[in-house]
Short mmCIF file of C-alpha atoms in Angstrom, two decimals:
data_model
loop_
_atom_site.label_atom_id
_atom_site.label_comp_id
_atom_site.label_asym_id
_atom_site.label_seq_id
_atom_site.Cartn_x
_atom_site.Cartn_y
_atom_site.Cartn_z
CA MET M 550 -8.16 -30.37 7.91
CA SER M 551 -7.26 -27.99 5.12
CA ASP M 552 -6.77 -24.94 7.33
CA GLY M 553 -4.68 -26.93 9.78
CA LEU M 554 -2.41 -28.04 6.98
CA VAL M 555 -2.17 -24.52 5.61
CA ASN M 556 -1.59 -23.13 9.09
CA MET M 557 1.38 -25.39 9.76
CA LYS M 558 3.03 -24.82 6.40
CA GLN M 559 2.48 -21.07 6.35
CA ARG M 560 3.76 -20.45 9.85
CA ARG M 561 6.85 -22.45 9.05
CA GLY M 562 7.32 -20.42 5.86
CA LEU M 563 6.93 -17.14 7.73
CA ASN M 564 9.46 -18.15 10.33
CA LEU M 565 12.12 -19.38 7.93
CA GLN M 566 11.72 -16.95 5.05
CA GLY M 567 9.97 -13.82 6.28
CA GLY M 568 11.97 -13.57 9.50
CA GLY M 569 15.35 -13.68 7.77
CA GLN M 570 14.28 -11.17 5.14
CA ILE M 571 12.94 -8.73 7.70
CA VAL M 572 16.25 -8.74 9.58
CA GLY M 573 18.12 -8.05 6.33
CA VAL M 574 15.79 -5.18 5.40
CA LEU M 575 15.99 -3.74 8.90
CA ILE M 576 19.80 -3.76 8.74
CA ALA M 577 19.67 -2.04 5.33
CA PHE M 578 17.31 0.59 6.76
CA VAL M 579 19.63 1.31 9.69
CA VAL M 580 22.67 1.56 7.39
CA ILE M 581 20.83 4.02 5.11
CA CYS M 582 19.83 6.16 8.11
CA VAL M 583 23.40 6.19 9.47
CA VAL M 584 24.83 7.20 6.09
CA ALA M 585 22.14 9.87 5.69
CA ALA M 586 22.93 11.30 9.15
CA ILE M 587 26.63 11.49 8.27
CA VAL M 588 26.11 13.04 4.84
CA ALA M 589 23.36 15.45 5.96
CA PRO M 590 23.48 16.39 9.70
CA GLU M 591 20.00 18.00 9.48
CA PHE M 592 18.62 14.54 8.69
CA LEU M 593 18.19 13.80 12.42
CA SER M 594 16.50 17.10 13.27
CA SER M 595 13.02 16.85 14.76
CA TYR M 596 11.61 18.93 11.89
CA ASN M 597 13.04 16.55 9.31
CA MET M 598 11.87 13.48 11.25
CA THR M 599 8.36 14.93 11.14
CA ILE M 600 8.57 15.33 7.36
CA ILE M 601 9.81 11.76 6.91
CA SER M 602 7.16 10.29 9.20
CA ARG M 603 4.38 12.16 7.41
CA ASP M 604 5.63 10.94 4.01
CA LEU M 605 5.93 7.43 5.43
CA ALA M 606 2.32 7.50 6.61
CA PHE M 607 0.95 7.88 3.08
CA ILE M 608 3.47 5.59 1.36
CA GLY M 609 3.12 3.03 4.15
CA ILE M 610 -0.65 2.67 3.81
CA VAL M 611 -0.58 2.09 0.04
CA ALA M 612 2.44 -0.22 0.43
CA ILE M 613 0.51 -2.35 2.93
CA ALA M 614 -2.41 -2.46 0.48
CA GLN M 615 -0.22 -3.49 -2.44
CA GLY M 616 1.68 -5.92 -0.21
CA MET M 617 -1.52 -7.88 0.48
CA LEU M 618 -2.04 -8.35 -3.26
CA LEU M 619 1.59 -9.25 -3.91
CA LEU M 620 1.25 -11.99 -1.29
CA LEU M 621 -1.39 -13.43 -3.62
CA GLY M 622 0.94 -13.12 -6.59
CA ASP M 623 -1.27 -10.32 -7.94
CA ILE M 624 -0.73 -6.60 -8.46
CA ASP M 625 -3.01 -3.57 -8.74
CA VAL M 626 -1.58 -0.65 -10.71
CA SER M 627 -4.84 1.28 -10.32
CA ILE M 628 -4.32 1.65 -6.57
CA GLY M 629 -3.32 5.32 -6.84
CA ALA M 630 -6.35 6.15 -8.97
CA ILE M 631 -8.60 4.37 -6.45
CA ALA M 632 -7.04 6.50 -3.71
CA GLY M 633 -7.80 9.60 -5.73
CA LEU M 634 -11.38 8.47 -6.40
CA SER M 635 -12.08 7.89 -2.71
CA GLY M 636 -10.57 11.21 -1.74
CA ILE M 637 -12.51 13.10 -4.40
CA VAL M 638 -15.84 11.46 -3.50
CA CYS M 639 -15.29 12.12 0.20
CA THR M 640 -14.35 15.74 -0.47
CA LYS M 641 -17.38 16.28 -2.72
CA LEU M 642 -19.68 14.88 -0.04
CA LEU M 643 -18.14 17.13 2.60
CA VAL M 644 -18.04 20.30 0.51
CA ASP M 645 -21.05 20.09 -1.79
CA ALA M 646 -23.43 17.88 0.22
CA GLN M 647 -22.28 19.14 3.65
CA LEU M 648 -22.43 15.52 4.83
CA ASP M 649 -21.37 14.59 8.36
CA PRO M 650 -17.58 13.88 8.30
CA SER M 651 -17.93 10.37 9.71
CA LEU M 652 -20.46 9.45 7.01
CA ALA M 653 -18.35 11.03 4.25
CA ILE M 654 -15.25 9.12 5.39
CA ALA M 655 -17.24 5.89 5.55
CA ALA M 656 -18.45 6.57 2.01
CA GLY M 657 -14.87 7.17 0.85
CA LEU M 658 -13.75 3.87 2.37
CA ALA M 659 -16.69 2.11 0.73
CA VAL M 660 -15.81 3.60 -2.66
CA GLY M 661 -12.25 2.27 -2.32
CA ALA M 662 -13.47 -1.17 -1.24
CA ILE M 663 -15.98 -1.38 -4.10
CA ALA M 664 -13.40 -0.27 -6.69
CA GLY M 665 -10.95 -2.87 -5.39
CA ALA M 666 -13.63 -5.57 -5.33
CA VAL M 667 -14.56 -4.75 -8.93
CA ASN M 668 -10.93 -5.29 -9.93
CA GLY M 669 -10.78 -8.57 -8.04
CA THR M 670 -14.07 -9.81 -9.43
CA ILE M 671 -13.09 -9.13 -13.05
CA ILE M 672 -9.69 -10.77 -12.57
CA THR M 673 -10.98 -13.91 -10.85
CA MET M 674 -14.27 -14.35 -12.72
CA PHE M 675 -12.59 -14.37 -16.13
CA ASN M 676 -9.22 -15.72 -14.90
CA LEU M 677 -7.36 -12.71 -16.31
CA ASN M 678 -3.91 -11.30 -15.62
CA SER M 679 -4.12 -8.77 -12.76
CA LEU M 680 -1.60 -6.41 -14.39
CA VAL M 681 -3.56 -6.20 -17.65
CA VAL M 682 -6.93 -5.74 -15.93
CA THR M 683 -5.74 -3.08 -13.51
CA ILE M 684 -4.01 -1.13 -16.28
CA GLY M 685 -7.44 -0.88 -17.90
CA MET M 686 -9.12 -0.02 -14.60
CA LEU M 687 -6.45 2.63 -13.98
CA SER M 688 -7.80 4.42 -17.05
CA VAL M 689 -11.39 3.93 -15.86
CA TYR M 690 -10.80 5.32 -12.36
CA SER M 691 -8.58 8.16 -13.63
CA GLY M 692 -11.35 9.08 -16.08
CA LEU M 693 -13.90 9.05 -13.29
CA ASN M 694 -11.67 11.35 -11.24
CA LEU M 695 -11.50 13.81 -14.13
CA TRP M 696 -15.25 13.54 -14.74
CA ILE M 697 -16.18 14.19 -11.11
CA THR M 698 -13.79 17.11 -10.63
CA LYS M 699 -14.23 18.50 -14.18
CA GLY M 700 -10.48 19.05 -14.03
CA ARG M 701 -10.82 21.60 -11.23
CA THR M 702 -9.49 21.62 -7.67
CA ILE M 703 -12.19 21.12 -5.03
CA VAL M 704 -11.66 23.28 -1.94
CA GLY M 705 -13.59 24.14 1.20
CA LEU M 706 -13.01 21.15 3.46
CA PRO M 707 -14.15 21.64 7.09
CA LYS M 708 -11.40 22.07 9.71
CA GLU M 709 -12.39 18.99 11.70
CA VAL M 710 -11.21 16.69 8.89
CA THR M 711 -8.13 18.65 7.84
CA VAL M 712 -6.69 17.89 11.30
CA LEU M 713 -6.66 14.21 10.32
CA GLY M 714 -4.28 14.93 7.44
CA GLY M 715 -2.27 17.90 8.70
CA GLY M 716 -2.55 17.82 12.49
CA SER M 717 -0.11 16.46 15.05
CA LEU M 718 -0.48 14.73 18.41
CA MET M 719 2.46 14.82 20.85
CA GLY M 720 4.66 16.04 18.01
CA ILE M 721 3.79 13.13 15.74
CA PRO M 722 1.64 13.69 12.61
CA VAL M 723 -1.87 12.27 12.97
CA PRO M 724 -1.58 10.25 9.68
CA VAL M 725 1.24 8.27 11.35
CA TYR M 726 -1.14 7.06 14.07
CA ILE M 727 -3.70 6.12 11.41
CA MET M 728 -1.04 4.24 9.44
CA ILE M 729 0.01 2.33 12.56
CA GLY M 730 -3.63 1.41 13.18
CA ALA M 731 -4.08 0.19 9.61
CA PHE M 732 -0.81 -1.73 9.81
CA ALA M 733 -1.84 -3.45 13.06
CA VAL M 734 -5.18 -4.53 11.55
CA ILE M 735 -3.61 -5.96 8.38
CA LEU M 736 -0.76 -7.60 10.29
CA PHE M 737 -3.29 -9.33 12.53
CA LEU M 738 -5.42 -10.29 9.52
CA THR M 739 -2.50 -11.83 7.63
CA THR M 740 -0.74 -13.60 10.50
CA LYS M 741 -3.35 -14.48 13.12
CA THR M 742 -6.50 -15.41 11.23
CA VAL M 743 -7.75 -18.23 9.05
CA TYR M 744 -8.16 -15.74 6.22
CA GLY M 745 -4.48 -14.81 6.45
CA ARG M 746 -3.42 -18.44 6.19
CA ARG M 747 -5.64 -18.88 3.17
CA LEU M 748 -4.13 -15.74 1.61
CA TYR M 749 -0.66 -17.26 1.82
CA ALA M 750 -1.92 -20.61 0.58
CA VAL M 751 -3.46 -19.04 -2.53
CA GLY M 752 -0.27 -17.05 -3.11
CA ASN M 753 1.83 -20.22 -2.90
CA SER M 754 -0.33 -22.23 -5.30
CA ARG M 755 -3.87 -21.49 -6.43
CA GLU M 756 -4.38 -25.03 -7.67
CA ALA M 757 -3.16 -26.56 -4.43
CA ALA M 758 -5.34 -24.16 -2.46
CA LYS M 759 -8.39 -25.30 -4.45
CA ILE M 760 -7.55 -28.93 -3.84
CA ILE M 761 -7.52 -28.47 -0.07
CA GLY M 762 -10.88 -26.71 -0.19
CA ILE M 763 -10.02 -23.01 -0.16
CA HIS M 764 -12.36 -20.76 -2.13
CA GLU M 765 -9.59 -19.04 -4.10
CA GLN M 766 -11.83 -16.45 -5.79
CA ARG M 767 -13.37 -15.32 -2.51
CA VAL M 768 -9.94 -14.88 -0.90
CA ARG M 769 -8.62 -12.81 -3.80
CA ILE M 770 -11.70 -10.58 -4.16
CA THR M 771 -11.66 -9.89 -0.43
CA ALA M 772 -7.98 -8.94 -0.61
CA TYR M 773 -8.66 -6.54 -3.47
CA ALA M 774 -11.53 -4.97 -1.51
CA VAL M 775 -9.37 -4.51 1.60
CA ALA M 776 -6.52 -3.09 -0.48
CA GLY M 777 -8.97 -0.71 -2.16
CA SER M 778 -10.28 0.55 1.17
CA LEU M 779 -6.71 1.13 2.39
CA ALA M 780 -5.94 3.07 -0.79
CA GLY M 781 -9.12 5.05 -0.18
CA LEU M 782 -7.97 5.82 3.35
CA ALA M 783 -4.64 7.15 2.05
CA GLY M 784 -6.43 9.19 -0.62
CA MET M 785 -8.75 10.85 1.88
CA LEU M 786 -5.88 11.63 4.26
CA LEU M 787 -4.01 13.29 1.37
CA CYS M 788 -7.09 15.42 0.62
CA PHE M 789 -7.31 16.40 4.28
CA ARG M 790 -3.58 17.19 4.27
CA LEU M 791 -3.80 19.37 1.14
CA VAL M 792 -7.22 20.79 2.16
CA SER M 793 -8.40 20.09 -1.38
CA ALA M 794 -8.97 17.35 -3.95
CA GLN M 795 -7.94 17.10 -7.58
CA ALA M 796 -8.02 14.48 -10.33
CA SER M 797 -4.28 13.72 -10.29
CA MET M 798 -4.18 12.75 -6.62
CA GLY M 799 -2.52 9.42 -5.85
CA GLN M 800 -0.86 9.03 -9.25
CA SER M 801 2.66 9.27 -7.79
CA TRP M 802 1.99 6.37 -5.39
CA LEU M 803 2.13 3.59 -7.99
CA LEU M 804 5.89 3.01 -7.96
CA PRO M 805 6.34 3.34 -4.17
CA SER M 806 3.39 1.02 -3.55
CA ILE M 807 5.12 -1.70 -5.58
CA ALA M 808 8.70 -0.93 -4.60
CA ALA M 809 8.14 -0.94 -0.83
CA PRO M 810 6.76 -4.50 -0.49
CA VAL M 811 9.34 -5.88 -2.95
CA ILE M 812 12.20 -4.17 -1.11
CA GLY M 813 10.73 -5.55 2.10
CA GLY M 814 10.97 -9.13 0.83
CA ILE M 815 7.46 -9.87 -0.45
CA ALA M 816 7.89 -12.12 -3.48
CA THR M 817 6.31 -10.89 -6.70
CA THR M 818 5.28 -14.49 -7.33
CA GLY M 819 3.24 -14.57 -4.11
CA GLY M 820 3.20 -16.56 -0.89
CA ILE M 821 6.41 -15.22 0.66
CA GLY M 822 7.01 -12.19 2.84
CA THR M 823 5.18 -10.26 5.53
CA ILE M 824 3.38 -6.95 5.97
CA TRP M 825 6.28 -5.94 8.22
CA GLY M 826 8.43 -6.01 5.09
CA ALA M 827 6.04 -3.69 3.22
CA LEU M 828 6.25 -1.16 6.06
CA LEU M 829 10.03 -1.34 6.29
CA GLY M 830 10.31 -0.99 2.52
CA ALA M 831 8.10 2.10 2.71
CA ALA M 832 10.37 3.52 5.43
CA ILE M 833 13.42 3.01 3.21
CA ILE M 834 11.71 4.79 0.30
CA ALA M 835 10.63 7.67 2.55
CA VAL M 836 14.18 8.10 3.86
CA LEU M 837 15.76 7.89 0.40
CA GLY M 838 13.29 10.46 -0.91
CA ASN M 839 14.18 12.75 1.98
CA VAL M 840 17.92 12.31 1.41
CA ILE M 841 17.46 13.33 -2.22
CA VAL M 842 15.77 16.53 -1.09
CA LEU M 843 18.41 17.23 1.57
CA GLY M 844 21.11 16.61 -1.02
CA ASP M 845 19.56 19.35 -3.15
CA VAL M 846 19.15 16.87 -5.99
CA ASP M 847 16.43 17.60 -8.54
CA VAL M 848 13.23 16.28 -6.95
CA TYR M 849 12.20 14.66 -10.22
CA LEU M 850 15.17 12.32 -9.86
CA GLN M 851 13.26 10.71 -6.97
CA GLN M 852 11.13 8.88 -9.53
CA VAL M 853 14.30 7.75 -11.30
CA VAL M 854 15.72 6.41 -8.04
CA THR M 855 12.44 4.72 -7.06
CA GLY M 856 12.08 3.11 -10.48
CA ALA M 857 15.66 1.87 -10.38
CA ILE M 858 15.07 0.44 -6.90
CA VAL M 859 12.01 -1.47 -8.16
CA VAL M 860 13.97 -3.00 -11.03
CA ILE M 861 16.92 -3.92 -8.82
CA ALA M 862 14.69 -5.35 -6.08
CA VAL M 863 12.68 -7.46 -8.53
CA ALA M 864 15.88 -8.67 -10.21
CA LEU M 865 17.44 -9.61 -6.86
CA ASP M 866 14.22 -11.36 -5.87
CA ALA M 867 14.26 -13.42 -9.08
CA ILE M 868 17.98 -14.23 -8.74
CA THR M 869 17.59 -15.28 -5.10
CA ARG M 870 14.68 -17.56 -5.93
CA LYS M 871 16.54 -19.07 -8.89
CA MET M 872 19.57 -19.77 -6.70
CA GLY M 873 17.29 -21.27 -4.07
CA ARG M 874 15.80 -23.68 -6.61
CA GLY M 875 19.29 -24.56 -7.86
#
């Protein structure tokens, strides 16, 4: 009975709220692309499209991961450090232990899932604020990254894995295919499964979810584990792309991972939005970052722009919700 009730309410919510938001974000994305093509003609070149798509692949994966947690009303600011930890562990296993690539990648995914599950377990077991806990865990995972690498860059990755990060297939970077695969899995998980309906139910109201029989802690811990494994996937792909691993990897992904889902219409309070929105938000950030480079603007201003976008998007989200209640 509980899942049927959740199913009906969540599907209705997705149709009425998520659908309208996605259209709005899609229109904004098209407008940005048109303006970019007018301002910078090289924007539409095949070379530049390849750069944008490769950037989108990495940002998109971490945005999807963070988007799952935002749907719960949670956030994980350690997601970049988890990505770095997975990438470093995988690289160490490949370089130092000469482990088979498939086993090393599986180990990297497992590290990300375990790190995410640890975050989720601490948050739910002690009923703590996700922001506060993950700020602490950010320090823990960053420290581990420094401890494992000893502050040095690890090199010597085998060629068969570097293709996964730097190779192309039919002119499209391989990471893009991997991102599409990850997106399809998470989209199916959140929109076509019982778990997805429970995810939205918990995001809407944890107390109500408990009342109708949903194991709220299990849903949240699972989401953190999945998000951690996605972050780990992005971290390993970055290592394969750079043909090395270092302690600072993934640090720059924090703001984009939050900004993309919020821009895409996922409510910071949980329960509203879709993974489609996270992907579209990531595309907007990738294009804006590219436009800044094409405009010969100081690359460090990209962080300023991304930070401003986060603040504006969160403010608009809060204003829209306030007007809706009024």
